[in-house]
mmCIF file of C-alpha atoms and ligand atoms in Angstrom:
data_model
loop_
_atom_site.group_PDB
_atom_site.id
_atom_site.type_symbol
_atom_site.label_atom_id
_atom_site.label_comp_id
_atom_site.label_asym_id
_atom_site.label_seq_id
_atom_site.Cartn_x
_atom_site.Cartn_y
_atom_site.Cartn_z
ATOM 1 C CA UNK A 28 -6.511 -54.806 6.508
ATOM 2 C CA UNK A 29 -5.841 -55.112 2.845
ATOM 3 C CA UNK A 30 -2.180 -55.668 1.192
ATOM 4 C CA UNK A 31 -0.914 -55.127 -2.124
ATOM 5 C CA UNK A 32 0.155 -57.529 -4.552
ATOM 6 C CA UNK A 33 2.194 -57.942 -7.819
ATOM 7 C CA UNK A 34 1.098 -59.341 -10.760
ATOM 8 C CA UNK A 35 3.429 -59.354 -14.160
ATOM 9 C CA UNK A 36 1.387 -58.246 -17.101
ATOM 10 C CA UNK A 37 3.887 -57.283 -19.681
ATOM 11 C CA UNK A 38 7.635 -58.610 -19.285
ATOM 12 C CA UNK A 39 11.037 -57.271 -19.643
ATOM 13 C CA UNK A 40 11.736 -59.203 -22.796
ATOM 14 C CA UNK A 41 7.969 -58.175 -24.408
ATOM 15 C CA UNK A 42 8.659 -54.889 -23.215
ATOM 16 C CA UNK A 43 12.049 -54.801 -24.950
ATOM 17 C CA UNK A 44 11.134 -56.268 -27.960
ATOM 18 C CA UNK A 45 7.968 -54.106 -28.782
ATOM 19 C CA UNK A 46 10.280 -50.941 -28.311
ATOM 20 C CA UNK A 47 13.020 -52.045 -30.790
ATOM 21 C CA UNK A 48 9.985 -52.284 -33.248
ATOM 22 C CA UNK A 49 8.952 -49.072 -32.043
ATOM 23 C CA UNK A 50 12.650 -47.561 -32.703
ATOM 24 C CA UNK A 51 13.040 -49.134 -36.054
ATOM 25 C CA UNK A 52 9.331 -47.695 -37.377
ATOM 26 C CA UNK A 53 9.942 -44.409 -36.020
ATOM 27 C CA UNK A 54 14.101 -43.915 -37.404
ATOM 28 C CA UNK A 55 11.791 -45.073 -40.881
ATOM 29 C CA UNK A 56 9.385 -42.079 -40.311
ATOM 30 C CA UNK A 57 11.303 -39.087 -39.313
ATOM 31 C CA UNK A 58 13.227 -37.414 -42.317
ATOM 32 C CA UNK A 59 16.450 -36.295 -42.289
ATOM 33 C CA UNK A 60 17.932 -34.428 -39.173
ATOM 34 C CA UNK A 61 17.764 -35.249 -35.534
ATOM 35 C CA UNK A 62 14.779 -36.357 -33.703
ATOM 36 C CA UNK A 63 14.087 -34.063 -30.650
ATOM 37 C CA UNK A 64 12.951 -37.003 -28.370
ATOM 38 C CA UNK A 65 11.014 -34.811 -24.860
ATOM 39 C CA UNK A 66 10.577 -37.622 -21.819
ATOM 40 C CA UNK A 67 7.939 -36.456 -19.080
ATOM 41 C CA UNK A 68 9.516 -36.850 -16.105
ATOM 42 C CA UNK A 69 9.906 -39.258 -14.112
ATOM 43 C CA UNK A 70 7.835 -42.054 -15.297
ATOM 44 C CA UNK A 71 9.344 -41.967 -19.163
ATOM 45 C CA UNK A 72 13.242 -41.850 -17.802
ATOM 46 C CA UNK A 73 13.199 -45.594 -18.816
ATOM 47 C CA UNK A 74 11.307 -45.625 -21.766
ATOM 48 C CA UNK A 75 13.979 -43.203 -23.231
ATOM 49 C CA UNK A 76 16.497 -44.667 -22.479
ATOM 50 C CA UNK A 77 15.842 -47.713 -24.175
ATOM 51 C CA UNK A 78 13.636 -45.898 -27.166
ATOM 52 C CA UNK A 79 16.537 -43.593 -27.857
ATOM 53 C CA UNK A 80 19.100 -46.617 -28.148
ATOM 54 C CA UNK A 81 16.562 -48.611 -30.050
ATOM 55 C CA UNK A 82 16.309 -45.092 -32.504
ATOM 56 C CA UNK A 83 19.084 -45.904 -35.347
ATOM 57 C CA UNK A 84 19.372 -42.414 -36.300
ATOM 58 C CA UNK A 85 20.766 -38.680 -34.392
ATOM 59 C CA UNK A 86 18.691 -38.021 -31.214
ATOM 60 C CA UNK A 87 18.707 -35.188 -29.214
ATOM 61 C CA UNK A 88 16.862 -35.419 -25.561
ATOM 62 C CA UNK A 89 15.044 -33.179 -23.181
ATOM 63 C CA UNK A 90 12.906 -33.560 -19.837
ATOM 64 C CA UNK A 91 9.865 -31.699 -19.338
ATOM 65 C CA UNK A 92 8.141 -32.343 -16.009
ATOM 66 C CA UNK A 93 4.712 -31.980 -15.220
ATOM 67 C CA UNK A 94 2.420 -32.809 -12.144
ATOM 68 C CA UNK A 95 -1.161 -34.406 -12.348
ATOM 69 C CA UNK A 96 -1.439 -36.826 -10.202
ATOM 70 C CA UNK A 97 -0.013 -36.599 -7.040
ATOM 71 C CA UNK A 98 0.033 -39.349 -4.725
ATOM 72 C CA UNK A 99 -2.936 -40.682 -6.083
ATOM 73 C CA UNK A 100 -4.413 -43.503 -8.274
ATOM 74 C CA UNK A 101 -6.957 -41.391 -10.144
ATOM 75 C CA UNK A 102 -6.229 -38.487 -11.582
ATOM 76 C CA UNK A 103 -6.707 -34.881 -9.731
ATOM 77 C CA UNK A 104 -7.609 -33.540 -13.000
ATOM 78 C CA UNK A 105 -4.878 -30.457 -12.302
ATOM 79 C CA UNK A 106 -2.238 -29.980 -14.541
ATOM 80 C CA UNK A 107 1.044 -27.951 -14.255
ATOM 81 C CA UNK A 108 4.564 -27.364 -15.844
ATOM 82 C CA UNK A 109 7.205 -28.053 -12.803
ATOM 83 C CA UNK A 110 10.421 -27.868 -15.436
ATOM 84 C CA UNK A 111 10.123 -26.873 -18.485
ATOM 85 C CA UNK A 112 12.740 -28.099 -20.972
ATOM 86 C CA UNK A 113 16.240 -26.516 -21.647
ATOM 87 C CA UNK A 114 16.050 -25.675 -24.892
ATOM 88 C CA UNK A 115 14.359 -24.603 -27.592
ATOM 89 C CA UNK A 116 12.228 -26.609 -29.881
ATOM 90 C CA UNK A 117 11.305 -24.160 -32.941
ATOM 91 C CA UNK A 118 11.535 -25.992 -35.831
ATOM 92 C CA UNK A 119 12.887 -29.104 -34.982
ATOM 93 C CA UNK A 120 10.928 -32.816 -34.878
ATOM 94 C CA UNK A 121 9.834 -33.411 -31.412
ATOM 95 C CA UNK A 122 8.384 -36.671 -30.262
ATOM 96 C CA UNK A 123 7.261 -36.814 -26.795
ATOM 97 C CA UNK A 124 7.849 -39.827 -24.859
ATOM 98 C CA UNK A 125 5.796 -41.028 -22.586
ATOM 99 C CA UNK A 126 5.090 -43.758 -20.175
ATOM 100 C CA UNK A 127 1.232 -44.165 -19.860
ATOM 101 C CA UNK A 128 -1.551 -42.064 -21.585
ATOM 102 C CA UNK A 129 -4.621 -42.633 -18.917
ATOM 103 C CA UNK A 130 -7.271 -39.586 -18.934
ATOM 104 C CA UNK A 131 -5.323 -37.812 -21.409
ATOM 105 C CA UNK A 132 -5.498 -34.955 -19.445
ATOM 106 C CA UNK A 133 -1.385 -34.701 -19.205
ATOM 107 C CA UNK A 134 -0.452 -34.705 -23.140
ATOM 108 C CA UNK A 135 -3.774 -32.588 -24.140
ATOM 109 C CA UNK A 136 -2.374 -30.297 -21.908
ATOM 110 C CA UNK A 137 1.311 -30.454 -22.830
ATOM 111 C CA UNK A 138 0.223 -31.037 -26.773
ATOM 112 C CA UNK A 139 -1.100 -27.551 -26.364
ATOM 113 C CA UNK A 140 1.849 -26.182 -24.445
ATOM 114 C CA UNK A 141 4.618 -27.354 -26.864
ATOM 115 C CA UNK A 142 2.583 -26.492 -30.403
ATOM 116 C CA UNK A 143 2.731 -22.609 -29.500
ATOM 117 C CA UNK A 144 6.669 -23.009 -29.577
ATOM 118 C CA UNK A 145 6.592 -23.882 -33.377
ATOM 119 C CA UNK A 146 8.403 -27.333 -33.502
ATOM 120 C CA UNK A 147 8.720 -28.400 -37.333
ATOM 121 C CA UNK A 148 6.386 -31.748 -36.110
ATOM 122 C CA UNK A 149 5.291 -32.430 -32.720
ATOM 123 C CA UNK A 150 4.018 -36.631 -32.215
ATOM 124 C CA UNK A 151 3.459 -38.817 -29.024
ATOM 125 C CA UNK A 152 5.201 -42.111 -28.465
ATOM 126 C CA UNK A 153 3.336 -43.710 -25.578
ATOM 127 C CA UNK A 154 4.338 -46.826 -24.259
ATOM 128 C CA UNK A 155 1.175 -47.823 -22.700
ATOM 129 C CA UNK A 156 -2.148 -46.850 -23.457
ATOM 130 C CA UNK A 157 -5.568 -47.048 -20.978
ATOM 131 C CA UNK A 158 -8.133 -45.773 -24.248
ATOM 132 C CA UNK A 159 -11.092 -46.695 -21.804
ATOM 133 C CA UNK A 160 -9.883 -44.168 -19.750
ATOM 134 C CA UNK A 161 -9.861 -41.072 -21.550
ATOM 135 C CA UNK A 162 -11.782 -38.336 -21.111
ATOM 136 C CA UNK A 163 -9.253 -35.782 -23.270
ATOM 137 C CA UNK A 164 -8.373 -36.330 -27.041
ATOM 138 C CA UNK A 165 -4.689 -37.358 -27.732
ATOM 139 C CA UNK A 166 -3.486 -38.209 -30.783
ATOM 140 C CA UNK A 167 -0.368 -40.671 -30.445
ATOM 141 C CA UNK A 168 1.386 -41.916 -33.314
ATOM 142 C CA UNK A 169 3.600 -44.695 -31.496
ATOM 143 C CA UNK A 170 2.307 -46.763 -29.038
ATOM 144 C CA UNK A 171 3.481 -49.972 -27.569
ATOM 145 C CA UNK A 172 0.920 -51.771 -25.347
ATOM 146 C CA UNK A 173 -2.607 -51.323 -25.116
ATOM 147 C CA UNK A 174 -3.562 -52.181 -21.239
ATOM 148 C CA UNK A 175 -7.001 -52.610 -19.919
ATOM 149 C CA UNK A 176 -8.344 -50.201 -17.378
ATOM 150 C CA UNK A 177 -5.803 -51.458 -14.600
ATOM 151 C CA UNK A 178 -3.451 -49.570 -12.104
ATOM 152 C CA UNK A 179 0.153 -50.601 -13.249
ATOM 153 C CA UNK A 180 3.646 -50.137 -11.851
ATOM 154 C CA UNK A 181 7.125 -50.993 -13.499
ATOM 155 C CA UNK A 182 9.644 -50.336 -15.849
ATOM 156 C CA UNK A 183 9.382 -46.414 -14.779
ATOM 157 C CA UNK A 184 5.620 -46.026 -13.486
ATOM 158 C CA UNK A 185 5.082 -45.906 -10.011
ATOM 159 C CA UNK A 186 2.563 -45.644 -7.320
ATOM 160 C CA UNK A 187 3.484 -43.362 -4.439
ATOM 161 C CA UNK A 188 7.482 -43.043 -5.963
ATOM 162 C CA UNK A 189 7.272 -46.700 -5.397
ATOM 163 C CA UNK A 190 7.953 -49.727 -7.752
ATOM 164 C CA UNK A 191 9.540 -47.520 -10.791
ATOM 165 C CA UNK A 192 13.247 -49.951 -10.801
ATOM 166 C CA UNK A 193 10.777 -53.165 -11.402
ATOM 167 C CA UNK A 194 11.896 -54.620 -14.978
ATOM 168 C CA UNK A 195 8.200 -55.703 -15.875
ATOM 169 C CA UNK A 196 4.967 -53.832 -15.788
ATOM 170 C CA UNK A 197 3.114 -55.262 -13.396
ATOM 171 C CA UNK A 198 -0.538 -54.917 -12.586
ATOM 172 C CA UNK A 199 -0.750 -53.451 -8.163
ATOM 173 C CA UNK A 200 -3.936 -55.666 -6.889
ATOM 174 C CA UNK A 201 -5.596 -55.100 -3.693
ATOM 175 C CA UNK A 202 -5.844 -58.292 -1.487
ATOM 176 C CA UNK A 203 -7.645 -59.345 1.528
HETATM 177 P P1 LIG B 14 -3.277 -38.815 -17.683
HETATM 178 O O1 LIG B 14 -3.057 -37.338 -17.612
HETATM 179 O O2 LIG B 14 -4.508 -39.229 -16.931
HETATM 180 O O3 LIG B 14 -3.276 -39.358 -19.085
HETATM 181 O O4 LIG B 14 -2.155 -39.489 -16.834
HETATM 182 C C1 LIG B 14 -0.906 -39.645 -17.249
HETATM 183 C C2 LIG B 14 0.003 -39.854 -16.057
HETATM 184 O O5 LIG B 14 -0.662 -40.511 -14.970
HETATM 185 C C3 LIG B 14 1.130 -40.762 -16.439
HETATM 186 O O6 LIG B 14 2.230 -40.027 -16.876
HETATM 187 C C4 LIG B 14 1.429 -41.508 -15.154
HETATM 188 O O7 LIG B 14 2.375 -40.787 -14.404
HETATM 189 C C5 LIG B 14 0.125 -41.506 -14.397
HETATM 190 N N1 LIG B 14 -0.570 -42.808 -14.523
HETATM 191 C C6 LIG B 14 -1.686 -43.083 -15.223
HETATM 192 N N2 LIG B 14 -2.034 -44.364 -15.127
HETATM 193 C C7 LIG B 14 -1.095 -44.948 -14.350
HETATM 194 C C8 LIG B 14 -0.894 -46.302 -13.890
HETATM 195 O O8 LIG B 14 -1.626 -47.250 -14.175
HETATM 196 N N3 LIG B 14 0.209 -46.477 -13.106
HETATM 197 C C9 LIG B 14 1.060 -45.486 -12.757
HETATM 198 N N4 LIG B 14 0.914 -44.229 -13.179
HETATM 199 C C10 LIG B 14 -0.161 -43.953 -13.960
HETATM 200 MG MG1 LIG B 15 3.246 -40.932 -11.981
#
């Protein structure tokens, strides 16, 4: 029988800090007008809401949700809209937030999607990045952490809709 353990890798107040960096370089970046900030539902909820307050600057925010993964650790490799967002993004400056950028598979895709609705800029803030894993190109201008090649839950990311209200990102280990 085998069990599952917790492990912090990156705590609350590391996590915290790194995005009021993140907040501060991208209200620098952006020029003037609001910053269309597009979570991927539901693993980003939390990452929003703590990039947008750490954003000194207008924000507007949108959910788009998409599927990949399933129940699983690794990824099916299928990708699909399941909301799209409520309004519309022509011209502004969107920045998609994002918890985790694994394969690459989901912001390649969604990259794609969003550029043929003629935002002004379109840019990825990821707050964790797996770069061993990726077998699909994605350029992202913000990141926080870069994670080794590790399952992790926390702070939004779950495994099986579990573990997403933990306050650290914690590594899920297999033991016994
Ligand atoms: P990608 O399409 O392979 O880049 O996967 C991105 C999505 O997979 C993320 O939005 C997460 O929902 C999920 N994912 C990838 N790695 C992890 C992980 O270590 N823990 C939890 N979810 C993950
Ligand atoms: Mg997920």
């Amino acid at each position: 029988m085998t069990t599952t353990g917790l492990r912090v890798l990156i705590p609350e107040e590391r996590i915290q800090a790194r995005i009021r960096e993140l907040g501060a370089e991208i209200a620098r970046d952006y020029p003037e007008g609001p910053i269309f900030l597009v979570a991927i539902l539901k693993g980003a909820c939390f990452f929003l809401a703590d990039l947008a307050r750490a954003i000194d600057r207008p924000v507007r925010i949108d959910f788009i949700g998409i599927s990949s993964y399933g129940c699983a650790k690794s990824s099916s490799g299928e990708v699909k809209l399941t909301k799209d967002l409520d309004s519309s993004i022509e011209g502004a400056d969107v920045l998609i937030v994002e918890d985790i950028i694994d394969t690459g598979v989901t912001l390649n895709y969604l990259l794609h999607v969003l550029e043929q609705r003629n935002p002004r800029s379109l840019r990825v803030a990821a707050l964790l990045d797996k770069p061993s894993r990726r077998i699909r190109p994605v350029d992202a201008a913000y990141v926080g952490f870069e994670i080794p090649d590790q399952f992790v839950v926390g702070y939004g990311l779950d495994y099986a809709e579990q573990y997403r209200n933990l306050r650290d990102i914690c590594v899920l280990e297999e033991t016994g």
